[in-house]
Amino acid sequence: MHTGSPSARTSSTVLALVVAVLALILGGAGPASAHASLSGSDPADGVVLKTPPRQVTLTFTESVSFSEDSLRVLSPDNERANPRPAQHADGKDNTARVELSAELPQGTYTVAWRVVSADGHPISGAFVFSVGKPSETAAVVGTGAPEDTAAGRLYGFFRYVAYSGLALLVGAAAFVLVCRPSSAAVRRVRRVPAVGWVTLAVSTLALFLLRGPYETGGTVGSAFDVAQLGRTATGRPGGALIARLVLLAVAAVYLRRSSARLERSDGGTPREELGAGVRLFGALLALALAFTWAAAEHAAAGIQVPLAVPVAVLHLLAMGVWLGGLITLMVLLRGRGTGGRDVPASVIGRFSTLAFVAVVVLVGTGMYQSWRQVGSWDALFTTSFGRTLVVKIAAVVLVLCAASFSRRWTARLVSEAPPTAESSTVPAPRPERARVVETVGAPSSPTPTGPGGTADGPDGDEPVDAAGPTGVETDGYRRGLRRTVAAEAVLGIVVLALSTLLTGTQPSRAADGAPGTSAQEPQAKVVTVPFDMGTADHRGTVQITLAPGRVGENTVEAVVFTADGGLATVPELRLTLTQNDLGIGPLDAELKNQKGYWATYDLRLPMAGEWTLNLTVRTTDIDQVTVRDTVRIT
């Protein structure tokens, strides 16, 4: 391996870091594309109709699928107003439509929906419309995130476990076939792909069972519902999971036969013992496994799908080769009693080259993947996806730093290692060992040495231990390599966890494109209302915070301040809200004294528009004042 001068290596490392960081900032490195979002509805959100509609139609930015209970229309009394389940409107797969009951009483109706976008993730929402005139009450629906359920959290956990299993399975196999360790080393790490296979199989089965409640928002107990499992099996994500299980069954046979062939080998390398056809079949099997992710998740939706799918496959495989190979090397370097001295430097050098190629593929595919999902520089810091991606970029920079140290230790090991039989054109003859007859109790004879005065390794490949300076330095290099490889593996696991988190977060491009939302839209509405009763001790301000300040359920907190800005306590504070244009209200917020501030956590606002705040402040038993202000509810 050509290593160059230390200054040249340092400059190359710095340049590689700068290029990688710029690439990641411009594109990132997350395997995601775009969730669907609601682009329109008929009736529209907040509209007041003179006559009852016959149906409700929703239109999304991409194709969606749904279950029987995906779209509900609820009356002001919280009764179901759609007798039949939703269907696609006019055969368009980006729509959902329900027929309504023949007679709808006057009042405000709530439309609650939960569908599955083309990338396999559930999305949900709600809006209201009114017939005749708005009512003061409306049905209450859940406003939590669509994946914030017990089944959703379990599904996210097993998604991460599945990625980890793929990395162990693919990375260990690539290490054995490409880096060509000895048969003894292969036997030491054969549990790594076995653990990867079991991890991936168990997590895939769990994902298939949890897919139904994950999509519908149901309980974990409904995972074994036969009808729901049938619907999962006919959907694209469920079909991909079934295909993955079938491929894993084939992989089990492949691993068993390959392991048996290596057990019967006479000491050759895995590359020699396993023919080209067996190795090619293993590579195709890895491609097929990665395709079960790419074809059913983010790469399968959005723009440039024919290019995005193979890029996602390469991204996954590069991740597996790098991270799984790191863990395999770490197992070898931490061998019991050897400290990794029985791992030839040539094997470590080959993996260093393999890992470098994998990281280059990761950065290249990550640039393209993230271009599809981030969309702009501002989105890196103003959306949840962007902020998570920034954290991932920082973790990747740390990984690259650890990797640069690993490559330095590897280069030193390779440069210090003596020529091996594998790298020589003419095999060097092994020295004959003489039998020495010793008297009982006499000192032991010196350890037989090979050429150069070093003790022969297990296969004569390189020294296991040496009394001279070279052996001591080599041991030091291996200790340094063990530490940096361990650090790189731990950071790689963190990056994998962040990648899994990104796959469940709405990408920035989709968030920017969603109607009625903005990256800079405040998460609460704050109104400061002054009051004055004519004396110095009876004037001040009330700061009212409505979160999120949108149609639906809101939290209201009110803090009273004195004229000089200090906190004040009052015996009573009342707040009512009125929508004068539509004749709604007054709605009593029913504020409760929280010992320092006043609050309510279940104020429901049925309509968007400008609302009048009527605030009554009582400072003593006989002194009170009512003041007004306005707030716009979206």
XYZ file of C-alpha atoms in Angstrom:
634
model
C 0.000 0.000 0.000
C 1.390 3.415 -0.949
C 1.129 5.759 2.034
C 3.202 8.803 1.055
C 4.768 11.316 3.432
C 3.060 12.241 6.719
C 2.366 15.793 5.548
C 0.846 14.541 2.310
C -1.334 12.077 4.196
C -2.466 14.842 6.586
C -3.310 17.187 3.704
C -5.243 14.424 1.937
C -7.175 13.655 5.102
C -8.101 17.304 5.668
C -9.140 17.676 2.021
C -11.270 14.538 2.214
C -12.959 15.844 5.374
C -13.729 19.215 3.790
C -15.131 17.627 0.617
C -17.230 15.163 2.618
C -18.652 17.880 4.887
C -19.522 20.134 1.946
C -21.136 17.210 0.168
C -23.163 16.309 3.213
C -24.276 19.915 3.840
C -25.340 20.293 0.235
C -27.053 16.932 0.178
C -26.800 15.048 3.454
C -26.745 11.303 3.775
C -30.151 9.997 4.729
C -32.118 7.293 2.949
C -35.366 9.229 2.586
C -37.484 11.013 0.012
C -40.868 12.631 0.757
C -44.045 11.932 2.670
C -47.369 12.773 1.073
C -49.304 15.793 2.303
C -52.864 17.015 1.922
C -53.070 19.385 -1.039
C -56.813 20.110 -1.008
C -60.244 19.094 0.189
C -63.863 19.435 -0.858
C -65.444 20.933 1.238
C -62.535 23.192 2.134
C -61.253 23.662 5.657
C -63.381 26.126 7.636
C -66.028 26.706 4.943
C -69.674 27.299 5.914
C -72.099 25.632 3.452
C -75.720 26.554 2.949
C -76.691 23.015 1.979
C -75.251 19.700 3.203
C -72.603 18.144 0.903
C -73.131 14.659 -0.476
C -69.509 13.585 -0.066
C -66.096 14.613 1.246
C -63.061 14.322 -1.054
C -59.405 14.690 -0.060
C -56.546 15.158 -2.525
C -52.902 14.413 -1.650
C -49.565 15.257 -3.246
C -48.849 11.598 -4.079
C -50.600 8.246 -4.089
C -52.005 6.983 -0.785
C -53.571 3.808 0.539
C -56.059 3.469 3.364
C -58.069 1.068 5.482
C -61.795 0.955 6.132
C -61.521 3.454 8.986
C -59.039 5.852 7.393
C -61.516 8.682 6.738
C -64.159 9.657 9.303
C -66.668 12.493 9.227
C -68.030 13.294 12.705
C -71.121 15.349 13.508
C -71.247 18.079 16.197
C -72.479 15.347 18.573
C -69.449 13.162 17.740
C -71.512 10.684 15.712
C -70.340 9.058 12.476
C -71.713 10.882 9.387
C -70.222 8.597 6.711
C -71.889 5.159 6.670
C -69.394 3.566 4.220
C -65.568 3.414 4.080
C -63.419 5.595 1.846
C -62.645 4.883 -1.804
C -60.375 6.459 -4.395
C -62.217 9.216 -6.287
C -62.590 8.513 -10.010
C -59.837 5.892 -9.821
C -57.159 8.422 -8.818
C -54.767 6.884 -6.304
C -53.903 10.257 -4.725
C -57.481 10.842 -3.524
C -59.840 9.566 -0.815
C -63.626 10.043 -0.856
C -66.485 9.109 1.469
C -70.218 9.378 0.892
C -72.170 11.197 3.618
C -75.529 10.439 5.180
C -78.614 11.738 3.384
C -79.585 14.209 6.126
C -77.000 16.218 7.997
C -78.155 18.467 10.845
C -76.882 22.029 11.104
C -73.545 22.545 12.823
C -69.801 22.023 12.556
C -68.464 18.713 11.201
C -64.989 17.338 11.788
C -63.139 15.358 9.097
C -60.399 13.128 10.567
C -58.152 11.156 8.215
C -55.203 8.768 8.469
C -53.698 7.331 5.279
C -50.432 5.699 4.222
C -48.274 7.588 1.730
C -46.435 5.913 -1.133
C -43.208 5.817 0.898
C -44.878 3.570 3.474
C -45.347 6.098 6.293
C -48.731 7.003 7.823
C -49.876 10.621 7.786
C -52.922 12.064 9.511
C -54.827 15.265 10.076
C -58.218 16.849 10.625
C -60.240 19.863 9.525
C -63.769 21.191 9.951
C -66.603 22.509 7.815
C -70.047 23.731 8.839
C -73.564 23.291 7.493
C -75.917 26.241 7.934
C -73.936 27.959 10.682
C -71.032 26.897 12.903
C -71.856 25.319 16.225
C -70.139 26.157 19.477
C -69.048 22.534 19.878
C -67.436 20.077 17.514
C -66.176 16.521 17.704
C -62.818 16.061 19.423
C -60.184 13.984 17.605
C -56.632 13.098 18.497
C -53.991 15.596 17.401
C -50.817 13.594 18.117
C -48.217 12.618 15.559
C -49.331 9.654 13.399
C -46.399 7.521 14.585
C -46.722 8.504 18.257
C -48.362 5.255 19.341
C -47.032 2.179 21.118
C -47.132 0.244 17.845
C -45.436 3.123 16.016
C -42.603 3.326 18.538
C -42.078 -0.451 18.412
C -42.120 -0.327 14.617
C -39.408 2.348 14.655
C -37.287 0.271 17.049
C -37.476 -2.866 14.908
C -36.722 -0.811 11.794
C -33.416 0.146 13.409
C -32.792 -3.475 14.440
C -33.406 -4.582 10.846
C -30.817 -2.121 9.507
C -28.345 -3.424 12.097
C -28.976 -7.031 11.058
C -28.437 -6.188 7.399
C -25.145 -4.467 8.241
C -23.835 -7.464 10.183
C -24.915 -9.964 7.535
C -23.615 -8.095 4.479
C -20.535 -6.616 6.138
C -19.237 -9.884 7.569
C -19.743 -11.714 4.255
C -17.978 -8.955 2.300
C -15.077 -8.964 4.769
C -14.570 -12.708 4.408
C -14.791 -12.729 0.601
C -12.858 -9.540 -0.180
C -10.266 -9.310 2.600
C -9.384 -13.023 2.400
C -8.594 -13.894 6.029
C -7.345 -17.370 6.910
C -9.739 -20.244 7.492
C -8.993 -20.072 11.223
C -10.000 -16.388 11.256
C -13.197 -17.175 9.350
C -14.144 -19.726 11.995
C -13.673 -17.065 14.675
C -16.064 -14.602 13.043
C -18.655 -17.006 11.666
C -21.051 -15.990 14.439
C -21.188 -12.398 13.139
C -23.200 -13.180 9.952
C -25.254 -15.714 11.956
C -26.196 -13.024 14.488
C -26.957 -10.657 11.613
C -29.233 -13.227 9.974
C -31.160 -13.930 13.194
C -31.466 -10.210 13.981
C -32.759 -9.406 10.506
C -35.185 -12.352 10.430
C -36.711 -11.599 13.850
C -37.024 -7.869 13.173
C -38.578 -8.461 9.738
C -41.200 -10.775 11.223
C -41.938 -8.192 13.945
C -42.240 -5.433 11.315
C -44.732 -7.530 9.356
C -46.891 -8.138 12.445
C -46.744 -4.481 13.540
C -47.351 -3.070 10.073
C -51.148 -3.141 10.450
C -51.422 -1.241 13.773
C -48.617 1.080 12.612
C -50.663 2.110 9.577
C -54.044 2.354 11.321
C -52.913 3.711 14.687
C -54.251 0.616 16.443
C -53.031 -1.141 19.573
C -50.139 -3.583 19.731
C -52.632 -6.360 20.506
C -54.222 -5.954 17.085
C -50.964 -7.123 15.438
C -52.347 -10.678 15.302
C -55.688 -9.734 13.739
C -56.086 -12.087 10.762
C -57.988 -9.613 8.577
C -55.412 -6.915 9.253
C -52.534 -9.289 8.433
C -54.260 -10.082 5.139
C -54.422 -6.392 4.248
C -50.747 -6.017 5.186
C -49.742 -8.906 2.942
C -51.472 -7.325 -0.082
C -49.854 -3.914 0.373
C -46.487 -2.921 -1.065
C -44.649 -2.594 2.296
C -46.063 -5.917 3.505
C -45.182 -7.617 0.224
C -41.610 -6.350 0.522
C -41.364 -7.760 4.051
C -42.625 -11.158 2.858
C -40.072 -11.114 0.033
C -37.351 -10.297 2.579
C -38.333 -13.311 4.691
C -38.151 -15.569 1.620
C -34.725 -14.192 0.716
C -33.551 -14.760 4.279
C -34.593 -18.407 4.015
C -32.449 -18.698 0.883
C -29.625 -16.874 2.677
C -29.776 -19.395 5.530
C -29.172 -22.264 3.094
C -26.394 -20.282 1.393
C -24.638 -19.524 4.694
C -24.945 -23.110 5.910
C -23.477 -24.629 2.737
C -20.696 -22.045 2.499
C -19.787 -22.600 6.146
C -19.736 -26.389 5.639
C -17.446 -26.007 2.616
C -15.047 -23.826 4.604
C -15.075 -26.331 7.486
C -13.925 -29.054 5.067
C -11.220 -26.846 3.548
C -7.528 -27.636 3.878
C -6.463 -24.194 5.047
C -7.052 -22.107 1.926
C -8.695 -18.689 1.928
C -12.495 -18.341 1.521
C -11.949 -16.799 -1.901
C -10.172 -19.971 -3.001
C -12.577 -22.406 -1.372
C -15.769 -20.686 -2.628
C -15.995 -20.572 -6.394
C -16.862 -17.526 -8.481
C -20.432 -18.751 -8.946
C -21.003 -19.008 -5.183
C -19.594 -15.521 -4.629
C -21.724 -14.066 -7.429
C -24.855 -15.671 -5.967
C -24.053 -14.109 -2.580
C -23.676 -10.666 -4.163
C -27.027 -10.989 -5.973
C -28.652 -12.107 -2.725
C -27.350 -8.993 -0.953
C -28.682 -6.780 -3.764
C -32.096 -8.414 -3.517
C -32.233 -7.917 0.263
C -31.389 -4.222 -0.073
C -34.031 -3.885 -2.805
C -36.764 -4.913 -0.323
C -36.096 -1.600 1.482
C -35.653 0.609 -1.567
C -38.764 -0.626 -3.386
C -41.159 -0.012 -0.491
C -39.916 3.079 1.308
C -38.756 6.608 0.502
C -36.889 5.907 -2.727
C -40.081 4.499 -4.272
C -41.889 7.847 -4.012
C -41.153 11.347 -5.247
C -39.078 12.422 -8.208
C -36.715 10.284 -10.325
C -37.841 6.954 -8.849
C -36.027 4.822 -11.515
C -32.739 6.423 -10.426
C -33.534 6.761 -6.717
C -34.215 3.035 -6.174
C -30.792 1.719 -7.362
C -29.072 4.600 -5.550
C -30.844 3.605 -2.333
C -29.751 -0.020 -2.845
C -26.116 1.049 -3.214
C -26.452 3.299 -0.154
C -27.715 0.434 1.991
C -25.090 -2.028 0.784
C -22.259 0.477 1.291
C -23.520 1.089 4.826
C -23.550 -2.653 5.500
C -20.088 -3.291 4.024
C -18.550 -0.447 6.029
C -20.259 -0.859 9.414
C -20.583 -4.654 9.371
C -16.999 -4.999 8.156
C -15.802 -2.730 10.968
C -17.511 -4.914 13.572
C -16.044 -8.062 11.994
C -12.544 -6.563 12.059
C -13.064 -5.486 15.671
C -13.947 -9.080 16.619
C -10.750 -10.334 14.980
C -8.554 -7.652 16.552
C -9.902 -8.477 20.007
C -9.161 -12.195 19.759
C -8.621 -13.918 23.091
C -4.975 -14.275 23.995
C -3.669 -12.868 20.709
C -4.647 -9.213 20.788
C -5.153 -9.396 17.038
C -1.526 -10.347 16.346
C -2.699 -13.338 14.299
C -4.530 -11.062 11.833
C -2.135 -10.405 8.924
C -1.493 -6.787 8.029
C -2.438 -7.640 4.436
C -5.997 -8.495 5.572
C -6.271 -5.209 7.484
C -4.937 -3.315 4.466
C -7.517 -4.871 2.158
C -10.333 -3.897 4.510
C -8.967 -0.344 4.722
C -9.296 -0.092 0.939
C -12.751 -1.715 0.989
C -13.976 0.649 3.734
C -12.668 3.679 1.833
C -14.602 2.650 -1.287
C -17.739 2.061 0.822
C -17.509 5.528 2.396
C -17.070 7.145 -1.027
C -20.224 5.352 -2.223
C -22.057 6.438 0.949
C -21.164 10.100 0.420
C -22.010 10.023 -3.299
C -25.368 8.313 -2.897
C -26.123 10.416 0.176
C -25.626 13.615 -1.807
C -28.223 12.542 -4.339
C -30.652 11.137 -1.762
C -30.637 14.308 0.314
C -30.968 16.610 -2.676
C -34.359 14.966 -3.165
C -35.461 15.691 0.389
C -33.837 18.837 1.839
C -34.551 21.296 -0.956
C -32.841 24.429 0.454
C -30.142 25.667 2.823
C -32.703 27.289 5.144
C -34.466 23.950 5.570
C -31.375 22.555 7.313
C -32.123 24.740 10.350
C -35.860 25.456 10.158
C -37.310 21.934 9.869
C -37.107 18.873 12.109
C -35.606 16.851 9.268
C -32.952 19.471 8.607
C -31.922 19.783 12.243
C -31.655 16.005 12.587
C -29.572 15.929 9.420
C -27.201 18.552 10.865
C -26.665 16.321 13.914
C -25.990 13.413 11.589
C -23.469 15.508 9.642
C -21.594 16.195 12.887
C -21.564 12.466 13.684
C -20.299 11.643 10.175
C -17.452 14.164 10.583
C -16.427 12.378 13.797
C -16.581 9.037 11.956
C -14.313 10.388 9.220
C -11.847 11.628 11.836
C -11.750 8.185 13.490
C -11.424 6.547 10.068
C -8.438 8.737 9.187
C -6.623 7.532 12.321
C -7.510 3.920 11.489
C -6.014 4.322 8.022
C -2.813 5.725 9.557
C -2.421 2.750 11.881
C -3.159 0.410 8.955
C -0.546 2.097 6.757
C 2.076 1.726 9.495
C 1.191 -1.932 10.016
C 1.502 -2.687 6.310
C 4.792 -0.804 5.972
C 6.319 -2.562 9.015
C 5.050 -6.052 8.127
C 7.638 -8.422 6.593
C 6.969 -9.849 3.124
C 4.405 -12.624 3.274
C 4.217 -15.789 1.272
C 1.069 -14.386 -0.278
C 2.851 -11.339 -1.656
C 6.017 -13.111 -2.846
C 6.452 -14.331 -6.380
C 8.619 -17.259 -5.206
C 7.536 -18.992 -1.991
C 10.194 -18.745 0.694
C 11.198 -22.137 2.087
C 10.418 -22.665 5.741
C 13.543 -23.311 7.851
C 13.927 -26.807 9.181
C 13.444 -27.151 12.894
C 15.997 -29.267 14.776
C 14.917 -31.560 17.585
C 16.832 -30.701 20.793
C 17.267 -33.236 23.562
C 17.090 -31.563 26.969
C 17.884 -32.753 30.446
C 15.039 -32.693 32.965
C 15.159 -29.421 34.875
C 17.328 -27.700 32.291
C 16.338 -24.241 30.988
C 13.980 -24.198 28.068
C 15.528 -23.733 24.680
C 14.871 -20.484 22.795
C 11.796 -20.290 20.648
C 12.619 -21.448 17.117
C 12.836 -18.480 14.869
C 12.200 -17.860 11.256
C 14.043 -15.579 8.912
C 15.068 -12.329 10.523
C 14.991 -13.687 14.048
C 11.212 -13.506 14.525
C 8.821 -16.145 15.713
C 6.751 -17.626 12.907
C 3.030 -16.783 12.919
C 0.238 -19.332 12.688
C 0.583 -19.714 8.932
C 4.080 -18.301 8.515
C 2.297 -15.168 7.260
C 3.868 -12.681 9.658
C 5.366 -12.641 13.160
C 3.140 -13.226 16.156
C 5.573 -11.774 18.628
C 9.071 -10.454 18.302
C 11.717 -9.477 20.764
C 13.086 -6.795 18.526
C 11.832 -3.213 18.088
C 9.733 -4.130 15.036
C 7.550 -6.547 17.004
C 7.032 -4.024 19.826
C 6.080 -1.290 17.371
C 3.700 -3.625 15.534
C 1.920 -4.473 18.792
C 1.571 -0.758 19.484
C 0.112 -0.182 16.031
C -2.432 -2.974 16.570
C -3.480 -1.543 19.940
C -3.995 1.858 18.349
C -5.943 0.288 15.495
C -8.186 -1.620 17.924
C -9.079 1.609 19.715
C -9.820 3.626 16.576
C -11.809 0.787 14.970
C -13.901 0.490 18.155
C -14.525 4.265 18.177
C -15.402 4.217 14.471
C -17.852 1.344 15.016
C -19.587 3.097 17.933
C -19.925 6.321 15.937
C -21.178 4.298 12.972
C -23.948 2.868 15.151
C -24.913 6.429 16.143
C -25.035 7.431 12.460
C -27.194 4.379 11.733
C -29.613 5.388 14.507
C -29.849 8.930 13.118
C -30.444 7.536 9.616
C -33.299 5.424 10.977
C -34.749 8.509 12.678
C -34.562 10.434 9.400
C -36.549 7.758 7.580
C -39.485 8.436 9.927
C -39.272 12.255 9.732
C -41.065 14.336 7.126
C -38.385 15.581 4.708
C -37.844 19.321 4.385
C -38.927 19.441 0.745
C -42.288 17.875 1.645
C -42.721 20.155 4.653
C -42.079 23.244 2.501
C -44.580 22.013 -0.074
C -47.417 21.255 2.354
C -50.289 23.730 2.024
C -50.946 26.019 4.928
C -47.574 25.397 6.568
C -44.291 27.239 6.601
C -40.879 26.464 7.973
C -40.998 29.749 9.947
C -44.580 29.471 11.102
C -44.682 30.048 14.892
C -45.745 27.159 17.065
C -47.809 29.456 19.332
C -49.682 32.791 19.226
C -48.718 35.339 21.921
C -50.865 38.389 22.698
C -50.022 41.035 25.305
C -53.104 42.886 26.628
C -52.617 46.017 28.820
C -55.104 46.926 31.566
C -55.481 50.094 33.650
C -57.888 50.729 36.547
C -56.762 54.336 37.113
C -54.284 53.845 39.968
C -50.599 52.822 40.017
C -51.281 49.604 41.902
C -53.981 48.495 39.483
C -52.373 48.635 36.070
C -50.188 46.238 34.126
C -50.321 43.719 31.281
C -51.525 40.145 30.712
C -49.499 37.939 28.355
C -51.711 35.280 26.752
C -50.141 32.329 24.890
C -52.236 30.043 22.680
C -50.498 26.892 21.466
C -50.529 25.957 18.664
C -52.917 28.810 17.805
C -54.725 26.726 15.201
C -58.176 25.248 14.677
C -58.727 22.413 17.134
C -57.530 21.855 20.671
C -55.310 24.565 22.170
C -53.418 25.217 25.381
C -53.897 28.679 26.898
C -51.524 30.183 29.464
C -51.893 33.703 30.915
C -49.322 35.567 33.026
C -50.067 38.877 34.767
C -47.313 41.506 34.998
C -47.174 44.747 36.994
C -46.553 48.109 35.349
C -42.808 47.830 36.036
C -42.562 44.327 34.528
C -42.685 42.229 37.709
C -44.958 39.222 38.194
C -48.338 39.958 39.759
C -50.968 37.772 41.396
C -54.656 38.461 40.976
C -57.635 36.734 42.640
C -59.484 36.158 39.369
C -58.783 36.089 35.641
C -61.472 35.243 33.070
C -61.032 34.795 29.320
C -63.683 34.318 26.661
C -63.249 34.180 22.870
C -65.731 35.333 20.222
C -65.784 34.935 16.434
C -67.902 37.952 15.503
C -67.981 37.342 11.732
C -69.523 33.880 12.140
C -71.465 34.555 15.321
C -69.568 31.999 17.413
C -69.147 32.506 21.131
C -68.359 33.686 23.594
C -66.419 30.507 24.431
C -65.238 30.432 28.051
C -61.607 29.318 28.325
C -62.202 28.369 31.991
C -58.743 29.424 33.162
C -57.497 27.786 36.362
C -55.062 29.346 38.838
C -51.758 27.430 38.606
C -50.064 29.417 41.448
C -48.162 31.969 39.435
C -50.032 31.829 36.157
C -53.470 30.897 34.793
C -53.997 28.105 32.275
C -56.324 25.715 30.513
C -55.289 22.776 28.385
C -58.396 21.815 26.406
C -59.780 24.941 24.726
C -61.182 23.912 21.346
C -61.550 26.520 18.591
C -63.807 25.243 15.779
C -63.082 27.842 13.085
C -60.186 29.769 11.610
C -60.181 33.549 11.399
C -59.909 36.569 13.707
C -61.109 35.937 17.258
C -61.770 38.587 19.913
C -60.245 38.000 23.336
C -62.392 39.313 26.193
C -60.228 39.430 29.314
C -61.547 40.301 32.762
C -58.912 41.091 35.404
C -59.951 41.394 39.081
C -57.310 42.807 41.429
C -59.400 43.111 44.617
C -62.846 42.113 45.799
C -64.346 45.228 44.188
C -61.818 46.308 41.534
C -61.926 44.679 38.110
C -61.657 45.689 34.470
C -62.475 44.020 31.128
C -60.143 44.617 28.189
C -60.150 43.268 24.628
C -57.722 42.311 21.913
C -57.715 40.071 18.835
C -55.785 36.997 17.674
C -55.793 35.260 14.297
C -56.370 31.517 14.427
C -55.119 29.527 11.409
